[in-house]
Every structure is written in structure tokens, then in C-alpha cells.
Amino acid sequence: QSALTQPASVSGSPGQSITISCTGTSSDVGNYNLVSWYQQHPGKAPKLMIYEVSKRPSGVSNRFSGSKSGNTASLTISGLQAEDEAAYYCCSYVRGSTLLFGGGTKLTVL
Amino acid sequence: QVQLQESGPGLVKPSETLSLTCTVSGGSIKNYYWNWIRQPPGKGLEWIGYIYYSGSANYSPSLKSRVTISVDTPKNQVSLKLSSVTAADTAVYYCARSGRDDALDIWGQGTMVTVSS
């Protein structure tokens, strides 16, 4: 069971928008709307940012949004801020009742 | 507010069994799934498995032969056992809560476990 595919790194300037992709298969991302996204700052536990593809937990900025098309889910961060610099991980439900993470994407705010 | 705290030995010898406990405070263990996730130094997150409060568990296919997750509802604790460990099992181990939406909404701070003789 290979990890979901994410770009290793993305970057953007303050105020810009970036998108991080997360590609899976028809056994996970493609067939279930159970994709979540996590933000992790160095030395800290991950934080839930998006669940069920596009829902935001209470307290998460509306600058964060999620979507899905086919086997690929995406996280978009608009109005980039310095505090957004972190690693981001996608996670999907997999047929058979397991979960699978992406390899992670390091976001650099230039 | 619900808080999770992982505890257990920070050093385990190769071939032995890694044992960790996650204590849930500020809320009930009932009606949720309790997950274990690990992160090797400098690497990404790996889901290990989860258990429902009723005791039904599911594990990552890659670790299934070595993992056991159990729940102690009266104590509000979830336990992880990973047998026959090697250096590749060295990681920060997290416990996290999820609901039927599979969103890991509350995480513990994590505990570092090193496998070394």
C-alpha cells in the first residue's frame, strides 16, 4: 500500500495562493469523499485543516479550502501568510477500512 | 476540552515489543475511533491502526502482523503493542481521535521511541 502522492515542496510569496495536490487511486481518493488535510509545524503534532474533502473545522481560517477531482484531491491556501509555512499531509480512507497518508509537502513562504 | 497523552518507554531493544498507552482526559472514549500514527525522524506520517471504543480494530496492512491495539474504557485508555521491533520502528508515535468522517481531529503531543540495543 503506497503512500498517496504529493509534491515534495511548494512555495509562494505572501498574499499569493498555492495548491497542493494529493493523488491516489480508485480504491481511496477516487471513490470516497473522506479526504482530510493536516498542517504540521516542526516539532509539533499535526493539526486538522480540512475533512471530508472540503469541510473546515471550527477555528480554521477560510483561507484554506479543499476540493477533489477524480483520483486527485487538492488543498488551496489563499492569501499566503508567513505562519502558513509548514508541512502538509493529505489522508484518505481506503477500501477495507484503513487510512493512508500522503508523503507530505513542505510549504515555503518566500 | 479533550486531551490525549501518550506514555511509555522511550527506548526499546531490537526484537522486543514496543508498548505505549494513550490516556484520554476531558471527555469520554465512547463513540469515537482511536488511532495510532507514527513519524520516523525527518519523514512523513504513517497510519498504524485504530480501535473503536467497542473494541473493533483495524490495522495497516504493512504492520498488521506485528500490531495489536486495545482499549480500556473504564480507564479511558488506548494501548499499542508493536512486536519484533527493528531500528526502522524508531519514530514519534501519536495517538489521535477520529469520528465516522475519519478526520483525525484531536492529537496527542507524541512520544519519541528509539529502537536500539
GROMACS .gro file of N, CA, C and O in nm, chain B residues 53-112:
model
  240
  163TYR      N    1  -1.428   0.229   2.030
  163TYR     CA    2  -1.439   0.214   2.175
  163TYR      C    3  -1.498   0.078   2.213
  163TYR      O    4  -1.472   0.027   2.323
  164SER      N    5  -1.571   0.018   2.121
  164SER     CA    6  -1.633  -0.112   2.149
  164SER      C    7  -1.532  -0.226   2.142
  164SER      O    8  -1.561  -0.339   2.184
  165GLY      N    9  -1.413  -0.196   2.083
  165GLY     CA   10  -1.308  -0.298   2.076
  165GLY      C   11  -1.276  -0.348   1.936
  165GLY      O   12  -1.179  -0.421   1.917
  166SER      N   13  -1.354  -0.306   1.837
  166SER     CA   14  -1.327  -0.346   1.699
  166SER      C   15  -1.208  -0.269   1.645
  166SER      O   16  -1.204  -0.146   1.653
  167ALA      N   17  -1.107  -0.340   1.590
  167ALA     CA   18  -0.983  -0.275   1.547
  167ALA      C   19  -0.953  -0.304   1.401
  167ALA      O   20  -0.999  -0.404   1.344
  168ASN      N   21  -0.875  -0.215   1.341
  168ASN     CA   22  -0.829  -0.232   1.204
  168ASN      C   23  -0.687  -0.180   1.193
  168ASN      O   24  -0.655  -0.078   1.256
  169TYR      N   25  -0.604  -0.249   1.115
  169TYR     CA   26  -0.462  -0.217   1.112
  169TYR      C   27  -0.412  -0.193   0.970
  169TYR      O   28  -0.467  -0.244   0.873
  170SER      N   29  -0.301  -0.118   0.961
  170SER     CA   30  -0.234  -0.102   0.834
  170SER      C   31  -0.188  -0.238   0.783
  170SER      O   32  -0.129  -0.316   0.858
  171PRO      N   33  -0.211  -0.267   0.655
  171PRO     CA   34  -0.169  -0.397   0.601
  171PRO      C   35  -0.019  -0.423   0.619
  171PRO      O   36   0.022  -0.537   0.641
  172SER      N   37   0.061  -0.318   0.614
  172SER     CA   38   0.207  -0.336   0.623
  172SER      C   39   0.254  -0.367   0.765
  172SER      O   40   0.365  -0.416   0.783
  173LEU      N   41   0.171  -0.340   0.864
  173LEU     CA   42   0.210  -0.363   1.003
  173LEU      C   43   0.122  -0.465   1.073
  173LEU      O   44   0.150  -0.503   1.188
  174LYS      N   45   0.020  -0.511   1.004
  174LYS     CA   46  -0.085  -0.593   1.066
  174LYS      C   47  -0.033  -0.714   1.143
  174LYS      O   48  -0.085  -0.748   1.250
  175SER      N   49   0.073  -0.776   1.093
  175SER     CA   50   0.123  -0.898   1.156
  175SER      C   51   0.192  -0.871   1.290
  175SER      O   52   0.213  -0.963   1.369
  176ARG      N   53   0.226  -0.745   1.316
  176ARG     CA   54   0.302  -0.714   1.438
  176ARG      C   55   0.228  -0.624   1.537
  176ARG      O   56   0.279  -0.596   1.645
  177VAL      N   57   0.110  -0.575   1.499
  177VAL     CA   58   0.041  -0.472   1.578
  177VAL      C   59  -0.081  -0.526   1.650
  177VAL      O   60  -0.157  -0.606   1.594
  178THR      N   61  -0.097  -0.479   1.775
  178THR     CA   62  -0.221  -0.502   1.849
  178THR      C   63  -0.259  -0.372   1.917
  178THR      O   64  -0.176  -0.310   1.986
  179ILE      N   65  -0.382  -0.327   1.893
  179ILE     CA   66  -0.435  -0.208   1.962
  179ILE      C   67  -0.552  -0.253   2.048
  179ILE      O   68  -0.637  -0.330   2.002
  180SER      N   69  -0.553  -0.207   2.172
  180SER     CA   70  -0.660  -0.246   2.264
  180SER      C   71  -0.714  -0.122   2.335
  180SER      O   72  -0.651  -0.015   2.334
  181VAL      N   73  -0.831  -0.137   2.395
  181VAL     CA   74  -0.896  -0.024   2.462
  181VAL      C   75  -0.939  -0.066   2.602
  181VAL      O   76  -0.983  -0.180   2.623
  182ASP      N   77  -0.922   0.025   2.698
  182ASP     CA   78  -0.969   0.005   2.835
  182ASP      C   79  -1.066   0.119   2.865
  182ASP      O   80  -1.024   0.229   2.905
  183THR      N   81  -1.193   0.094   2.841
  183THR     CA   82  -1.293   0.200   2.852
  183THR      C   83  -1.302   0.259   2.993
  183THR      O   84  -1.306   0.382   3.008
  184PRO      N   85  -1.306   0.178   3.099
  184PRO     CA   86  -1.314   0.237   3.233
  184PRO      C   87  -1.198   0.330   3.266
  184PRO      O   88  -1.215   0.428   3.337
  185LYS      N   89  -1.081   0.299   3.212
  185LYS     CA   90  -0.963   0.382   3.240
  185LYS      C   91  -0.947   0.494   3.137
  185LYS      O   92  -0.855   0.576   3.148
  186ASN      N   93  -1.032   0.495   3.034
  186ASN     CA   94  -1.019   0.593   2.924
  186ASN      C   95  -0.880   0.586   2.860
  186ASN      O   96  -0.815   0.690   2.837
  187GLN      N   97  -0.834   0.465   2.834
  187GLN     CA   98  -0.701   0.446   2.776
  187GLN      C   99  -0.707   0.354   2.654
  187GLN      O  100  -0.789   0.264   2.645
  188VAL      N  101  -0.614   0.383   2.561
  188VAL     CA  102  -0.595   0.300   2.442
  188VAL      C  103  -0.448   0.260   2.440
  188VAL      O  104  -0.361   0.343   2.470
  189SER      N  105  -0.421   0.135   2.406
  189SER     CA  106  -0.283   0.086   2.409
  189SER      C  107  -0.240   0.036   2.273
  189SER      O  108  -0.321  -0.011   2.192
  190LEU      N  109  -0.111   0.048   2.248
  190LEU     CA  110  -0.048   0.000   2.125
  190LEU      C  111   0.063  -0.097   2.162
  190LEU      O  112   0.145  -0.067   2.250
  191LYS      N  113   0.066  -0.211   2.095
  191LYS     CA  114   0.178  -0.303   2.107
  191LYS      C  115   0.229  -0.335   1.967
  191LYS      O  116   0.150  -0.370   1.878
  192LEU      N  117   0.359  -0.321   1.949
  192LEU     CA  118   0.425  -0.350   1.822
  192LEU      C  119   0.538  -0.447   1.851
  192LEU      O  120   0.634  -0.412   1.921
  193SER      N  121   0.529  -0.565   1.797
  193SER     CA  122   0.626  -0.671   1.830
  193SER      C  123   0.743  -0.674   1.733
  193SER      O  124   0.741  -0.614   1.626
  194SER      N  125   0.846  -0.745   1.773
  194SER     CA  126   0.964  -0.769   1.688
  194SER      C  127   1.017  -0.641   1.625
  194SER      O  128   1.038  -0.634   1.503
  195VAL      N  129   1.040  -0.540   1.706
  195VAL     CA  130   1.081  -0.410   1.653
  195VAL      C  131   1.224  -0.412   1.601
  195VAL      O  132   1.309  -0.490   1.645
  196THR      N  133   1.248  -0.324   1.504
  196THR     CA  134   1.382  -0.301   1.449
  196THR      C  135   1.406  -0.149   1.450
  196THR      O  136   1.317  -0.072   1.484
  197ALA      N  137   1.523  -0.111   1.405
  197ALA     CA  138   1.557   0.031   1.401
  197ALA      C  139   1.457   0.108   1.314
  197ALA      O  140   1.435   0.228   1.336
  198ALA      N  141   1.397   0.043   1.218
  198ALA     CA  142   1.301   0.109   1.129
  198ALA      C  143   1.173   0.151   1.201
  198ALA      O  144   1.093   0.229   1.147
  199ASP      N  145   1.154   0.101   1.321
  199ASP     CA  146   1.036   0.138   1.401
  199ASP      C  147   1.063   0.260   1.489
  199ASP      O  148   0.974   0.305   1.562
  200THR      N  149   1.185   0.312   1.483
  200THR     CA  150   1.217   0.435   1.557
  200THR      C  151   1.135   0.551   1.500
  200THR      O  152   1.139   0.578   1.380
  201ALA      N  153   1.059   0.617   1.586
  201ALA     CA  154   0.968   0.721   1.538
  201ALA      C  155   0.904   0.795   1.655
  201ALA      O  156   0.912   0.750   1.770
  202VAL      N  157   0.840   0.906   1.624
  202VAL     CA  158   0.747   0.969   1.717
  202VAL      C  159   0.612   0.900   1.696
  202VAL      O  160   0.566   0.888   1.581
  203TYR      N  161   0.554   0.853   1.804
  203TYR     CA  162   0.425   0.784   1.797
  203TYR      C  163   0.317   0.877   1.853
  203TYR      O  164   0.329   0.930   1.964
  204TYR      N  165   0.212   0.896   1.773
  204TYR     CA  166   0.099   0.981   1.812
  204TYR      C  167  -0.027   0.897   1.828
  204TYR      O  168  -0.049   0.802   1.751
  205CYS      N  169  -0.110   0.935   1.922
  205CYS     CA  170  -0.247   0.885   1.922
  205CYS      C  171  -0.337   1.001   1.879
  205CYS      O  172  -0.305   1.119   1.901
  206ALA      N  173  -0.449   0.969   1.815
  206ALA     CA  174  -0.539   1.071   1.763
  206ALA      C  175  -0.681   1.016   1.759
  206ALA      O  176  -0.702   0.896   1.737
  207ARG      N  177  -0.777   1.106   1.778
  207ARG     CA  178  -0.918   1.069   1.777
  207ARG      C  179  -0.978   1.091   1.639
  207ARG      O  180  -0.943   1.189   1.571
  208SER      N  181  -1.070   1.006   1.599
  208SER     CA  182  -1.147   1.031   1.477
  208SER      C  183  -1.290   0.984   1.496
  208SER      O  184  -1.320   0.902   1.583
  209GLY      N  185  -1.377   1.041   1.413
  209GLY     CA  186  -1.517   1.001   1.412
  209GLY      C  187  -1.547   0.925   1.284
  209GLY      O  188  -1.456   0.878   1.215
  210ARG      N  189  -1.674   0.916   1.248
  210ARG     CA  190  -1.712   0.841   1.128
  210ARG      C  191  -1.667   0.911   1.001
  210ARG      O  192  -1.672   0.852   0.893
  211ASP      N  193  -1.626   1.038   1.014
  211ASP     CA  194  -1.575   1.111   0.897
  211ASP      C  195  -1.426   1.085   0.876
  211ASP      O  196  -1.366   1.141   0.784
  212ASP      N  197  -1.366   1.000   0.961
  212ASP     CA  198  -1.224   0.965   0.951
  212ASP      C  199  -1.130   1.084   0.967
  212ASP      O  200  -1.012   1.075   0.932
  213ALA      N  201  -1.181   1.195   1.017
  213ALA     CA  202  -1.096   1.312   1.040
  213ALA      C  203  -1.027   1.298   1.175
  213ALA      O  204  -1.093   1.280   1.278
  214LEU      N  205  -0.895   1.309   1.176
  214LEU     CA  206  -0.817   1.298   1.298
  214LEU      C  207  -0.817   1.436   1.363
  214LEU      O  208  -0.729   1.519   1.337
  215ASP      N  209  -0.918   1.460   1.448
  215ASP     CA  210  -0.941   1.598   1.492
  215ASP      C  211  -0.867   1.636   1.620
  215ASP      O  212  -0.847   1.755   1.646
  216ILE      N  213  -0.829   1.540   1.699
  216ILE     CA  214  -0.753   1.570   1.821
  216ILE      C  215  -0.635   1.477   1.827
  216ILE      O  216  -0.650   1.355   1.811
  217TRP      N  217  -0.516   1.535   1.852
  217TRP     CA  218  -0.391   1.460   1.855
  217TRP      C  219  -0.324   1.477   1.991
  217TRP      O  220  -0.334   1.583   2.054
  218GLY      N  221  -0.252   1.374   2.030
  218GLY     CA  222  -0.163   1.388   2.144
  218GLY      C  223  -0.037   1.460   2.100
  218GLY      O  224  -0.017   1.488   1.981
  219GLN      N  225   0.049   1.491   2.194
  219GLN     CA  226   0.174   1.562   2.162
  219GLN      C  227   0.277   1.471   2.099
  219GLN      O  228   0.374   1.518   2.038
  220GLY      N  229   0.257   1.340   2.110
  220GLY     CA  230   0.351   1.245   2.054
  220GLY      C  231   0.459   1.204   2.153
  220GLY      O  232   0.494   1.281   2.244
  221THR      N  233   0.510   1.083   2.136
  221THR     CA  234   0.619   1.035   2.220
  221THR      C  235   0.724   0.969   2.132
  221THR      O  236   0.691   0.890   2.043
  222MET      N  237   0.849   1.004   2.154
  222MET     CA  238   0.959   0.950   2.073
  222MET      C  239   1.000   0.814   2.125
  222MET      O  240   1.025   0.799   2.247
   0.00000   0.00000   0.00000
